[in-house]
Tab-separated table of C-alpha atoms in Angstrom:
chain	number	residue	atom	x	y	z
A	3	UNK	CA	111.809	102.997	133.252
A	4	UNK	CA	112.596	105.963	131.297
A	5	UNK	CA	110.217	108.576	130.067
A	6	UNK	CA	111.146	108.398	125.746
A	7	UNK	CA	109.050	111.426	123.921
A	8	UNK	CA	108.718	110.374	120.210
A	9	UNK	CA	108.641	113.416	117.635
A	10	UNK	CA	107.054	111.626	114.449
A	11	UNK	CA	104.639	108.854	114.089
A	12	UNK	CA	106.425	107.309	110.583
A	13	UNK	CA	107.993	103.993	110.686
A	14	UNK	CA	110.612	105.581	112.619
A	15	UNK	CA	108.336	107.023	115.753
A	16	UNK	CA	106.432	103.026	115.434
A	17	UNK	CA	109.787	101.394	115.296
A	18	UNK	CA	111.523	103.126	118.831
A	19	UNK	CA	107.909	103.545	120.721
A	20	UNK	CA	107.230	99.880	120.186
A	21	UNK	CA	111.019	98.056	121.136
A	22	UNK	CA	111.277	101.308	123.786
A	23	UNK	CA	107.451	99.206	124.699
A	24	UNK	CA	109.553	96.611	124.575
A	25	UNK	CA	112.416	97.961	126.871
A	26	UNK	CA	109.721	98.551	129.350
A	27	UNK	CA	110.006	102.447	128.867
A	28	UNK	CA	107.372	104.942	128.658
A	29	UNK	CA	107.059	105.890	125.243
A	30	UNK	CA	104.945	108.481	123.789
A	31	UNK	CA	104.500	109.559	120.001
A	32	UNK	CA	103.603	112.851	119.015
A	33	UNK	CA	102.426	112.869	115.047
A	34	UNK	CA	101.014	115.753	113.586
A	35	UNK	CA	98.663	114.211	110.987
A	36	UNK	CA	95.183	112.175	112.315
A	37	UNK	CA	97.042	109.268	111.590
A	38	UNK	CA	100.120	106.972	112.579
A	39	UNK	CA	102.953	106.116	109.694
A	40	UNK	CA	103.991	108.951	107.548
A	41	UNK	CA	105.175	107.731	103.882
A	42	UNK	CA	103.397	104.815	105.070
A	43	UNK	CA	99.926	105.221	104.484
A	44	UNK	CA	96.645	104.751	102.253
A	45	UNK	CA	93.969	106.487	101.370
A	46	UNK	CA	90.395	106.482	99.557
A	47	UNK	CA	88.881	107.855	96.822
A	48	UNK	CA	85.177	106.943	95.799
A	49	UNK	CA	85.493	103.751	96.568
A	50	UNK	CA	88.792	102.999	95.192
A	51	UNK	CA	92.240	101.989	97.473
A	52	UNK	CA	94.905	104.384	96.687
A	53	UNK	CA	98.215	103.240	98.257
A	54	UNK	CA	101.023	105.598	98.224
A	55	UNK	CA	103.666	103.405	99.668
A	56	UNK	CA	104.876	99.476	98.933
A	57	UNK	CA	105.869	98.834	95.897
A	58	UNK	CA	108.158	95.885	97.473
A	59	UNK	CA	109.283	95.462	100.536
A	60	UNK	CA	112.151	94.129	102.024
A	61	UNK	CA	112.548	91.594	104.253
A	62	UNK	CA	109.632	89.326	103.539
A	63	UNK	CA	111.617	86.630	103.397
A	64	UNK	CA	111.794	84.384	106.496
A	65	UNK	CA	115.308	83.768	106.465
A	66	UNK	CA	115.957	87.704	107.266
A	67	UNK	CA	117.119	89.698	110.056
A	68	UNK	CA	115.201	92.022	108.158
A	69	UNK	CA	111.808	89.782	108.339
A	70	UNK	CA	112.816	88.979	111.952
A	71	UNK	CA	112.462	92.300	112.369
A	72	UNK	CA	109.124	93.291	110.212
A	73	UNK	CA	108.356	90.006	113.104
A	74	UNK	CA	108.761	92.380	116.031
A	75	UNK	CA	107.033	95.245	115.275
A	76	UNK	CA	104.217	93.867	114.141
A	77	UNK	CA	104.414	95.000	110.766
A	78	UNK	CA	103.611	91.676	108.833
A	79	UNK	CA	100.904	90.480	111.580
A	80	UNK	CA	100.768	87.067	109.911
A	81	UNK	CA	99.040	87.894	106.515
A	82	UNK	CA	99.941	86.330	103.197
A	83	UNK	CA	102.757	88.144	101.509
A	84	UNK	CA	102.626	89.139	97.840
A	85	UNK	CA	105.328	87.954	95.251
A	86	UNK	CA	104.914	89.559	92.115
A	87	UNK	CA	106.105	87.863	88.982
A	88	UNK	CA	107.977	91.076	87.933
A	89	UNK	CA	108.868	94.160	89.578
A	90	UNK	CA	109.012	95.998	86.194
A	91	UNK	CA	108.442	96.187	82.937
A	92	UNK	CA	109.905	98.532	80.344
A	93	UNK	CA	108.153	98.844	76.914
A	94	UNK	CA	110.150	100.753	73.457
A	95	UNK	CA	107.578	100.884	71.048
A	96	UNK	CA	106.513	97.838	72.085
A	97	UNK	CA	108.772	95.128	72.337
A	98	UNK	CA	108.530	94.903	76.594
A	99	UNK	CA	111.701	94.280	78.749
A	100	UNK	CA	110.846	92.336	82.080
A	101	UNK	CA	113.089	92.137	85.930
A	102	UNK	CA	110.712	88.591	85.838
A	103	UNK	CA	111.151	87.592	90.097
A	104	UNK	CA	112.252	84.320	87.891
A	105	UNK	CA	116.049	85.008	87.927
A	106	UNK	CA	116.982	82.474	85.363
A	107	UNK	CA	114.133	83.389	82.299
A	108	UNK	CA	115.602	87.158	82.647
A	109	UNK	CA	119.125	85.426	81.896
A	110	UNK	CA	118.061	83.883	79.476
A	111	UNK	CA	116.092	87.073	77.737
A	112	UNK	CA	118.277	89.143	77.897
A	113	UNK	CA	120.769	86.702	76.642
A	114	UNK	CA	117.983	85.867	73.833
A	115	UNK	CA	117.454	89.707	73.288
A	116	UNK	CA	120.986	90.589	72.356
A	117	UNK	CA	123.917	87.670	71.934
A	118	UNK	CA	125.799	90.634	71.386
A	119	UNK	CA	125.910	91.702	75.127
A	120	UNK	CA	126.360	87.969	76.805
A	121	UNK	CA	129.483	88.752	78.626
A	122	UNK	CA	128.139	92.019	80.313
A	123	UNK	CA	124.524	89.880	81.182
A	124	UNK	CA	126.175	86.975	82.689
A	125	UNK	CA	128.228	89.311	84.783
A	126	UNK	CA	125.331	91.402	85.843
A	127	UNK	CA	123.324	88.343	86.571
A	128	UNK	CA	126.344	86.469	88.674
A	129	UNK	CA	126.937	89.861	90.773
A	130	UNK	CA	123.470	89.866	91.695
A	131	UNK	CA	123.641	85.938	92.308
A	132	UNK	CA	126.146	87.528	94.638
A	133	UNK	CA	124.560	89.821	96.236
A	134	UNK	CA	121.579	87.559	97.002
A	135	UNK	CA	124.530	85.181	98.890
A	136	UNK	CA	125.533	87.800	100.785
A	137	UNK	CA	122.034	88.496	101.706
A	138	UNK	CA	121.439	84.835	102.832
A	139	UNK	CA	118.481	84.542	100.280
A	140	UNK	CA	119.975	82.605	97.473
A	141	UNK	CA	119.234	79.194	95.642
A	142	UNK	CA	116.327	77.956	94.023
A	143	UNK	CA	115.195	78.044	98.005
A	144	UNK	CA	116.412	81.459	99.017
A	145	UNK	CA	118.565	80.380	101.863
A	146	UNK	CA	121.373	80.237	100.414
A	147	UNK	CA	124.455	82.174	101.932
A	148	UNK	CA	127.878	82.859	100.795
A	149	UNK	CA	130.613	80.934	102.355
A	150	UNK	CA	133.908	83.307	103.421
A	151	UNK	CA	135.720	82.399	100.453
A	152	UNK	CA	132.800	82.944	97.595
A	153	UNK	CA	132.940	86.495	99.320
A	154	UNK	CA	136.709	87.267	99.209
A	155	UNK	CA	136.610	86.055	95.294
A	156	UNK	CA	133.072	87.611	94.558
A	157	UNK	CA	134.575	91.801	95.726
A	158	UNK	CA	136.556	92.219	92.424
A	159	UNK	CA	132.873	91.718	90.190
A	160	UNK	CA	130.620	94.444	93.156
A	161	UNK	CA	133.457	96.874	92.905
A	162	UNK	CA	132.909	96.790	89.265
A	163	UNK	CA	129.430	97.743	90.230
A	164	UNK	CA	129.991	99.427	92.850
A	165	UNK	CA	132.271	102.075	89.956
A	166	UNK	CA	129.586	102.253	87.562
A	167	UNK	CA	126.250	104.875	88.153
A	168	UNK	CA	123.648	103.433	86.130
A	169	UNK	CA	123.656	104.933	83.876
A	170	UNK	CA	127.881	104.529	83.149
A	171	UNK	CA	125.650	100.773	83.334
A	172	UNK	CA	124.072	101.125	80.569
A	173	UNK	CA	126.597	102.231	78.099
A	174	UNK	CA	128.190	98.718	78.171
A	175	UNK	CA	125.774	97.256	76.902
A	176	UNK	CA	124.739	97.246	72.821
A	177	UNK	CA	121.199	96.597	72.404
A	178	UNK	CA	119.279	99.732	72.713
A	179	UNK	CA	116.252	97.963	74.669
A	180	UNK	CA	118.305	96.911	77.350
A	181	UNK	CA	120.267	99.749	77.056
A	182	UNK	CA	116.754	101.525	78.277
A	183	UNK	CA	115.837	98.900	80.374
A	184	UNK	CA	118.667	99.289	82.966
A	185	UNK	CA	117.854	103.087	82.999
A	186	UNK	CA	114.229	103.241	83.092
A	187	UNK	CA	113.325	102.452	87.512
A	188	UNK	CA	116.646	105.053	89.162
A	189	UNK	CA	116.700	106.631	86.500
A	190	UNK	CA	121.379	107.490	84.990
A	191	UNK	CA	122.810	108.542	88.224
A	192	UNK	CA	121.636	105.925	90.696
A	193	UNK	CA	124.862	104.386	92.286
A	194	UNK	CA	124.738	100.378	90.013
A	195	UNK	CA	124.771	98.524	92.770
A	196	UNK	CA	122.112	99.466	94.784
A	197	UNK	CA	119.779	98.546	91.280
A	198	UNK	CA	121.753	94.710	91.360
A	199	UNK	CA	120.788	94.776	94.765
A	200	UNK	CA	116.969	95.571	94.473
A	201	UNK	CA	116.940	93.017	92.262
A	202	UNK	CA	118.384	89.905	93.754
A	203	UNK	CA	115.697	91.461	96.850
A	204	UNK	CA	113.146	90.771	94.830
A	205	UNK	CA	113.906	87.324	93.272
A	206	UNK	CA	115.102	86.609	96.976
A	207	UNK	CA	111.794	86.133	98.440
A	208	UNK	CA	112.727	89.221	99.598
A	209	UNK	CA	110.418	92.167	98.359
A	210	UNK	CA	106.828	90.793	98.265
A	211	UNK	CA	103.692	93.149	99.398
A	212	UNK	CA	102.515	92.487	102.538
A	213	UNK	CA	98.304	91.497	102.112
A	214	UNK	CA	97.353	95.135	102.807
A	215	UNK	CA	99.226	97.357	101.034
A	216	UNK	CA	100.918	100.093	103.074
A	217	UNK	CA	97.667	101.310	105.380
A	218	UNK	CA	97.138	97.808	106.389
A	219	UNK	CA	100.759	97.626	107.585
A	220	UNK	CA	101.063	101.018	109.436
A	221	UNK	CA	97.515	100.631	111.236
A	222	UNK	CA	98.839	96.790	112.125
A	223	UNK	CA	101.979	98.156	113.903
A	224	UNK	CA	100.312	101.283	115.678
A	225	UNK	CA	98.111	98.190	116.920
A	226	UNK	CA	101.345	96.449	117.913
A	227	UNK	CA	102.707	100.010	120.131
A	228	UNK	CA	99.384	99.874	121.674
A	229	UNK	CA	98.914	96.801	122.878
A	230	UNK	CA	102.006	96.592	124.739
A	231	UNK	CA	100.695	100.271	126.621
A	232	UNK	CA	102.331	102.622	124.812
A	233	UNK	CA	100.745	106.101	124.027
A	234	UNK	CA	100.111	107.756	119.831
A	235	UNK	CA	99.081	110.644	120.179
A	236	UNK	CA	97.640	111.484	116.719
A	237	UNK	CA	96.834	115.221	115.059
A	238	UNK	CA	99.964	116.630	117.825
A	239	UNK	CA	102.740	118.485	116.376
A	240	UNK	CA	105.083	119.256	118.384
A	241	UNK	CA	107.091	122.517	117.803
A	242	UNK	CA	110.193	122.547	120.334
A	243	UNK	CA	112.220	121.099	122.208
A	244	UNK	CA	113.283	122.540	125.210
A	245	UNK	CA	116.416	121.880	126.433
A	246	UNK	CA	117.943	122.883	130.267
A	247	UNK	CA	121.974	123.051	130.251
A	248	UNK	CA	123.044	120.131	128.240
A	249	UNK	CA	119.747	118.225	127.918
A	250	UNK	CA	116.400	118.113	126.466
A	251	UNK	CA	114.040	118.344	129.561
A	252	UNK	CA	110.382	118.679	127.700
A	253	UNK	CA	109.156	119.146	124.139
A	254	UNK	CA	106.539	121.686	123.151
A	255	UNK	CA	103.680	121.145	120.990
A	256	UNK	CA	101.697	123.316	118.810
A	257	UNK	CA	98.241	123.344	121.123
A	258	UNK	CA	100.588	124.959	123.048
A	259	UNK	CA	100.352	122.338	125.660
A	260	UNK	CA	104.303	121.085	126.636
A	261	UNK	CA	105.043	116.935	127.875
A	262	UNK	CA	108.564	116.260	130.466
A	263	UNK	CA	111.100	113.747	128.860
A	264	UNK	CA	113.656	112.649	129.746
A	265	UNK	CA	114.468	110.919	126.229
A	266	UNK	CA	113.557	112.706	122.688
A	267	UNK	CA	114.098	110.982	120.445
A	268	UNK	CA	113.233	112.634	116.600
A	269	UNK	CA	112.655	110.710	113.471
A	270	UNK	CA	111.861	114.086	110.997
A	271	UNK	CA	114.128	115.401	108.310
A	272	UNK	CA	117.349	117.012	109.640
A	273	UNK	CA	116.179	119.794	107.703
A	274	UNK	CA	113.366	120.317	109.918
A	275	UNK	CA	114.922	119.574	112.860
A	276	UNK	CA	117.767	121.860	113.024
A	277	UNK	CA	115.656	124.825	111.620
A	278	UNK	CA	112.857	124.689	114.035
A	279	UNK	CA	113.072	122.356	117.313
A	280	UNK	CA	116.150	122.752	118.681
A	281	UNK	CA	118.186	125.889	118.669
A	282	UNK	CA	121.365	124.592	117.853
A	283	UNK	CA	122.872	124.413	114.057
A	284	UNK	CA	122.831	121.611	111.685
A	285	UNK	CA	125.800	119.094	112.403
A	286	UNK	CA	128.162	118.976	110.793
A	287	UNK	CA	127.738	115.173	109.375
A	288	UNK	CA	124.392	116.225	107.916
A	289	UNK	CA	125.329	119.567	106.688
A	290	UNK	CA	127.886	117.854	105.016
A	291	UNK	CA	125.072	115.329	103.038
A	292	UNK	CA	122.856	118.464	102.218
A	293	UNK	CA	126.106	120.574	100.362
A	294	UNK	CA	127.167	117.094	99.093
A	295	UNK	CA	126.942	117.977	95.035
A	296	UNK	CA	126.895	114.348	95.018
A	297	UNK	CA	124.093	112.993	96.528
A	298	UNK	CA	120.556	114.294	95.113
A	299	UNK	CA	116.936	114.844	96.950
A	300	UNK	CA	113.321	113.547	94.545
A	301	UNK	CA	110.300	113.649	95.141
A	302	UNK	CA	108.043	112.216	93.008
A	303	UNK	CA	104.274	113.344	90.791
A	304	UNK	CA	101.204	110.843	91.103
A	305	UNK	CA	97.747	110.174	89.797
A	306	UNK	CA	95.259	108.569	90.671
A	307	UNK	CA	92.833	106.892	88.262
A	308	UNK	CA	89.871	104.389	87.790
A	309	UNK	CA	90.056	102.316	85.339
A	310	UNK	CA	86.743	100.988	84.095
A	311	UNK	CA	88.499	97.910	82.923
A	312	UNK	CA	88.442	94.410	84.634
A	313	UNK	CA	92.050	93.706	83.433
A	314	UNK	CA	95.118	95.982	82.338
A	315	UNK	CA	96.940	95.136	79.467
A	316	UNK	CA	100.556	95.397	81.660
A	317	UNK	CA	100.859	94.034	84.962
A	318	UNK	CA	102.638	95.299	88.032
A	319	UNK	CA	104.839	98.180	86.900
A	320	UNK	CA	105.229	99.603	83.668
A	321	UNK	CA	107.666	101.867	82.364
A	322	UNK	CA	107.503	103.136	78.986
A	323	UNK	CA	108.994	106.970	76.965
A	324	UNK	CA	106.649	110.159	77.749
A	325	UNK	CA	106.221	111.444	74.545
A	326	UNK	CA	109.136	114.178	72.879
A	327	UNK	CA	105.826	116.913	73.119
A	328	UNK	CA	105.350	116.755	76.822
A	329	UNK	CA	109.010	116.013	78.328
A	330	UNK	CA	109.622	119.321	79.340
A	331	UNK	CA	106.854	119.893	80.996
A	332	UNK	CA	106.601	116.716	83.000
A	333	UNK	CA	110.435	116.953	83.544
A	334	UNK	CA	110.983	113.593	82.979
A	335	UNK	CA	111.529	111.484	80.111
A	336	UNK	CA	109.472	108.252	81.199
A	337	UNK	CA	106.163	107.561	83.173
A	338	UNK	CA	106.063	104.518	85.544
A	339	UNK	CA	102.510	103.500	85.660
A	340	UNK	CA	101.694	100.723	88.224
A	341	UNK	CA	97.725	98.169	88.427
A	342	UNK	CA	96.970	96.285	91.522
A	343	UNK	CA	95.225	93.641	90.544
A	344	UNK	CA	96.677	91.742	93.451
A	345	UNK	CA	94.666	93.870	96.309
A	346	UNK	CA	91.169	92.959	94.714
A	347	UNK	CA	89.901	95.095	97.465
A	348	UNK	CA	91.329	98.397	96.467
A	349	UNK	CA	88.411	98.834	93.635
A	350	UNK	CA	85.143	98.286	93.106
A	351	UNK	CA	84.077	94.738	91.216
A	352	UNK	CA	85.008	94.695	87.991
A	353	UNK	CA	86.981	98.259	88.121
A	354	UNK	CA	90.261	98.904	88.120
A	355	UNK	CA	92.777	101.313	90.051
A	356	UNK	CA	95.704	103.268	88.257
A	357	UNK	CA	98.611	105.266	89.673
A	358	UNK	CA	100.978	107.141	87.836
A	359	UNK	CA	104.134	108.053	88.839
A	360	UNK	CA	106.762	110.961	87.620
A	361	UNK	CA	110.190	111.723	89.712
A	362	UNK	CA	111.208	115.146	90.377
A	363	UNK	CA	114.390	115.987	91.310
A	364	UNK	CA	115.142	118.537	94.279
A	365	UNK	CA	114.681	122.456	91.748
A	366	UNK	CA	111.418	120.339	90.169
A	367	UNK	CA	109.854	119.414	93.900
A	368	UNK	CA	110.747	123.218	95.368
A	369	UNK	CA	108.954	124.952	92.196
A	370	UNK	CA	105.256	123.019	93.565
A	371	UNK	CA	106.206	123.678	96.726
A	372	UNK	CA	106.452	127.034	95.989
A	373	UNK	CA	103.603	127.613	94.598
A	374	UNK	CA	101.515	125.709	96.629
A	375	UNK	CA	101.812	129.226	98.203
A	376	UNK	CA	98.460	130.397	95.110
A	377	UNK	CA	96.493	127.787	96.042
A	378	UNK	CA	93.886	127.849	92.350
A	379	UNK	CA	97.260	128.209	90.510
A	380	UNK	CA	98.485	125.517	92.093
A	381	UNK	CA	95.199	123.121	91.331
A	382	UNK	CA	95.180	124.363	88.012
A	383	UNK	CA	98.939	123.104	87.626
A	384	UNK	CA	97.544	119.170	88.686
A	385	UNK	CA	94.678	119.543	86.473
A	386	UNK	CA	96.817	120.648	83.188
A	387	UNK	CA	100.017	117.799	84.328
A	388	UNK	CA	96.495	114.813	85.531
A	389	UNK	CA	95.430	115.560	81.965
A	390	UNK	CA	97.688	115.359	79.950
A	391	UNK	CA	98.816	111.899	81.926
A	392	UNK	CA	95.619	110.850	80.992
A	393	UNK	CA	97.105	111.589	77.343
A	394	UNK	CA	99.959	109.995	77.522
A	395	UNK	CA	98.683	106.578	79.033
A	396	UNK	CA	95.800	106.369	76.491
A	397	UNK	CA	98.352	107.176	74.158
A	398	UNK	CA	100.576	103.835	74.929
A	399	UNK	CA	96.832	102.522	75.638
A	400	UNK	CA	94.096	103.062	73.273
A	401	UNK	CA	91.897	100.735	74.609
A	402	UNK	CA	91.523	102.886	77.843
A	403	UNK	CA	90.472	105.848	75.960
A	404	UNK	CA	87.040	106.721	77.939
A	405	UNK	CA	88.022	104.069	80.793
A	406	UNK	CA	89.882	106.569	82.708
A	407	UNK	CA	89.027	109.172	85.906
A	408	UNK	CA	91.239	111.110	88.322
A	409	UNK	CA	90.617	110.424	91.238
A	410	UNK	CA	93.844	112.310	93.116
A	411	UNK	CA	96.506	114.207	92.426
A	412	UNK	CA	99.859	114.286	94.926
A	413	UNK	CA	102.817	116.123	94.155
A	414	UNK	CA	106.350	117.155	96.344
A	415	UNK	CA	104.480	120.369	98.559
A	416	UNK	CA	102.212	117.534	99.302
A	417	UNK	CA	104.722	115.233	100.859
A	418	UNK	CA	106.099	118.395	102.592
A	419	UNK	CA	102.608	119.033	104.302
A	420	UNK	CA	102.897	115.043	105.357
A	421	UNK	CA	105.636	114.265	106.698
A	422	UNK	CA	107.592	117.884	107.089
A	423	UNK	CA	110.260	117.136	104.786
A	424	UNK	CA	112.330	119.981	103.362
A	425	UNK	CA	111.324	119.289	99.585
A	426	UNK	CA	109.074	117.025	99.296
A	427	UNK	CA	111.529	114.219	99.700
A	428	UNK	CA	109.466	110.268	100.868
A	429	UNK	CA	112.929	109.065	101.121
A	430	UNK	CA	116.846	110.371	101.883
A	431	UNK	CA	119.427	110.628	99.252
A	432	UNK	CA	119.834	108.818	96.155
A	433	UNK	CA	122.609	106.462	97.063
A	434	UNK	CA	125.105	106.939	93.760
A	435	UNK	CA	128.730	105.239	92.593
A	436	UNK	CA	131.077	104.405	95.305
A	437	UNK	CA	129.255	105.975	98.183
A	438	UNK	CA	128.949	102.686	100.946
A	439	UNK	CA	124.976	103.064	102.267
A	440	UNK	CA	126.883	104.238	105.998
A	441	UNK	CA	124.429	104.946	108.808
A	442	UNK	CA	125.316	107.453	110.522
A	443	UNK	CA	125.392	108.288	114.606
A	444	UNK	CA	122.193	108.757	116.340
A	445	UNK	CA	123.868	111.539	118.923
A	446	UNK	CA	123.087	114.983	118.910
A	447	UNK	CA	126.995	117.010	120.039
A	448	UNK	CA	125.866	119.993	123.262
A	449	UNK	CA	122.526	117.666	123.804
A	450	UNK	CA	123.260	113.926	124.903
A	451	UNK	CA	119.100	112.639	125.779
A	452	UNK	CA	118.157	113.898	121.950
A	453	UNK	CA	117.962	111.181	119.433
A	454	UNK	CA	118.265	110.890	116.175
A	455	UNK	CA	115.620	107.476	114.276
A	456	UNK	CA	115.620	109.275	110.628
A	457	UNK	CA	115.821	107.328	107.436
A	458	UNK	CA	118.237	110.970	106.322
A	459	UNK	CA	121.147	109.049	108.421
A	460	UNK	CA	121.690	106.168	106.206
A	461	UNK	CA	121.193	106.834	101.882
A	462	UNK	CA	119.332	105.668	100.590
A	463	UNK	CA	116.388	105.558	103.544
A	464	UNK	CA	113.211	103.991	103.565
A	465	UNK	CA	110.898	101.676	105.070
A	466	UNK	CA	113.660	99.195	106.806
A	467	UNK	CA	116.540	101.847	107.054
A	468	UNK	CA	113.547	103.720	108.733
A	469	UNK	CA	112.856	100.966	111.359
A	470	UNK	CA	116.197	100.072	112.137
A	471	UNK	CA	116.473	103.768	113.133
A	472	UNK	CA	114.126	102.929	115.750
A	473	UNK	CA	115.243	100.245	117.192
A	474	UNK	CA	119.102	101.663	117.284
A	475	UNK	CA	117.614	104.579	118.979
A	476	UNK	CA	116.719	102.698	122.027
A	477	UNK	CA	119.555	100.017	122.302
A	478	UNK	CA	121.304	104.080	122.685
A	479	UNK	CA	118.774	105.008	125.110
A	480	UNK	CA	118.625	101.460	127.294
A	481	UNK	CA	123.194	101.886	126.910
A	482	UNK	CA	123.141	105.188	128.596
A	483	UNK	CA	120.677	104.791	131.251
A	484	UNK	CA	122.940	101.638	131.769
A	485	UNK	CA	125.675	103.770	132.404
A	486	UNK	CA	124.369	106.213	134.043
A	487	UNK	CA	122.436	103.170	136.134
A	488	UNK	CA	119.011	105.865	135.674
A	489	UNK	CA	115.788	104.215	135.376
A	490	UNK	CA	116.580	100.590	135.018
A	491	UNK	CA	115.814	99.140	132.514
A	492	UNK	CA	115.840	95.455	131.157
A	493	UNK	CA	119.109	94.297	129.778
A	494	UNK	CA	119.447	94.714	126.833
A	495	UNK	CA	120.505	90.773	125.280
A	496	UNK	CA	117.610	90.017	126.780
A	497	UNK	CA	114.642	92.603	125.340
A	498	UNK	CA	116.548	92.197	121.456
A	499	UNK	CA	117.280	88.701	121.848
A	500	UNK	CA	113.732	88.234	119.852
A	501	UNK	CA	114.411	90.951	116.934
């Protein structure tokens, strides 16, 4: 049995801890905050619950390997999976187009909207269905798979979308509502294939929301780690990884305490790891990512509003254009507003909670982080932007006049403080066109027993990639243990047969 110290108690760290315990190792997770979960969290304000993370969760279809991983991690815990009717709705001057879970309905409504775009619409939905088949979630049963011949035949069509950005894809359509609908969700610069992938999984019953939301899922994973005998230390920030030659020997916490290690698994942003935790330069494989002009990091500005109404005039997410007079101040074209009627416990009876999202590019994110150094000015800017967003929402939905109250605001600076990512990124990099989401090796040259398990190893990051990184880190430990016969762990095949 090896002693594995895990830096970070987010999804990657909890995954590594759980798989480490299943493997027969001793795992200790150090989490700087008072609860584990990282981005996968939520909190209460004045009788309302604010959900930070899950909008949809890849891996809620029992026919997928990701579902089996979530089951092993205790993330789903037998709770109900809510399957929303739509992923989002785009509203343009009162005309709406929704990304329905019913694939046929969405295709039909787009064809009815613009006969001139028929060829491009049919191509789009053909590609979505192909991706569903490749993931084993096709057909009405959401368990259909493509044959080898079908996969080969589909490559030219998939390459078309692999070669396009979402902005370029939008410009292939004539109808203005469809053009704006295509870019409203991910913006102009994501790879078009990313949008198709998201839609394929959502419509394949593989993008639901576990009951209890983000905090509920994080709590279940924490309990799973504890039940397996793992040790989770919260409120403990690791300050340094100590090395002895080519091996890490221990970690030192900010309170001065030191813990010996056989292995160290690091789950935080590499931009922070190689500046603060390890006295070695960032490996070239990561340095290339951070310096690549085609890759973008992003964060977001969020507001939560209590809503004194029993129902609101939309479901799930609605996206609409910000009035021109506010676009420059907010640094964005579109506003996302999210409702949570699928979780009645998040609000007092007869009321609702709304959350708004404005995505921030790297420059805007760093501006918030710099502004945070002046607390009074930072708080004033937050209140100013929250007031603008409330005006925008009420302008769109006049029936909400006098019904909204801002109960919380969080920014890229909040994410930087809470999850220790360099610019407040809650994912890794935006996936551009002509880029495959390949995972970088988790080893670090020069330090043989420090292993990376971060979402930054695979674009675009996110919960399944984070959880997979934790699992792969333990597979790496097990392979090293077998090679050197240090602590005689159980066999890899036996350990991971359930996952």
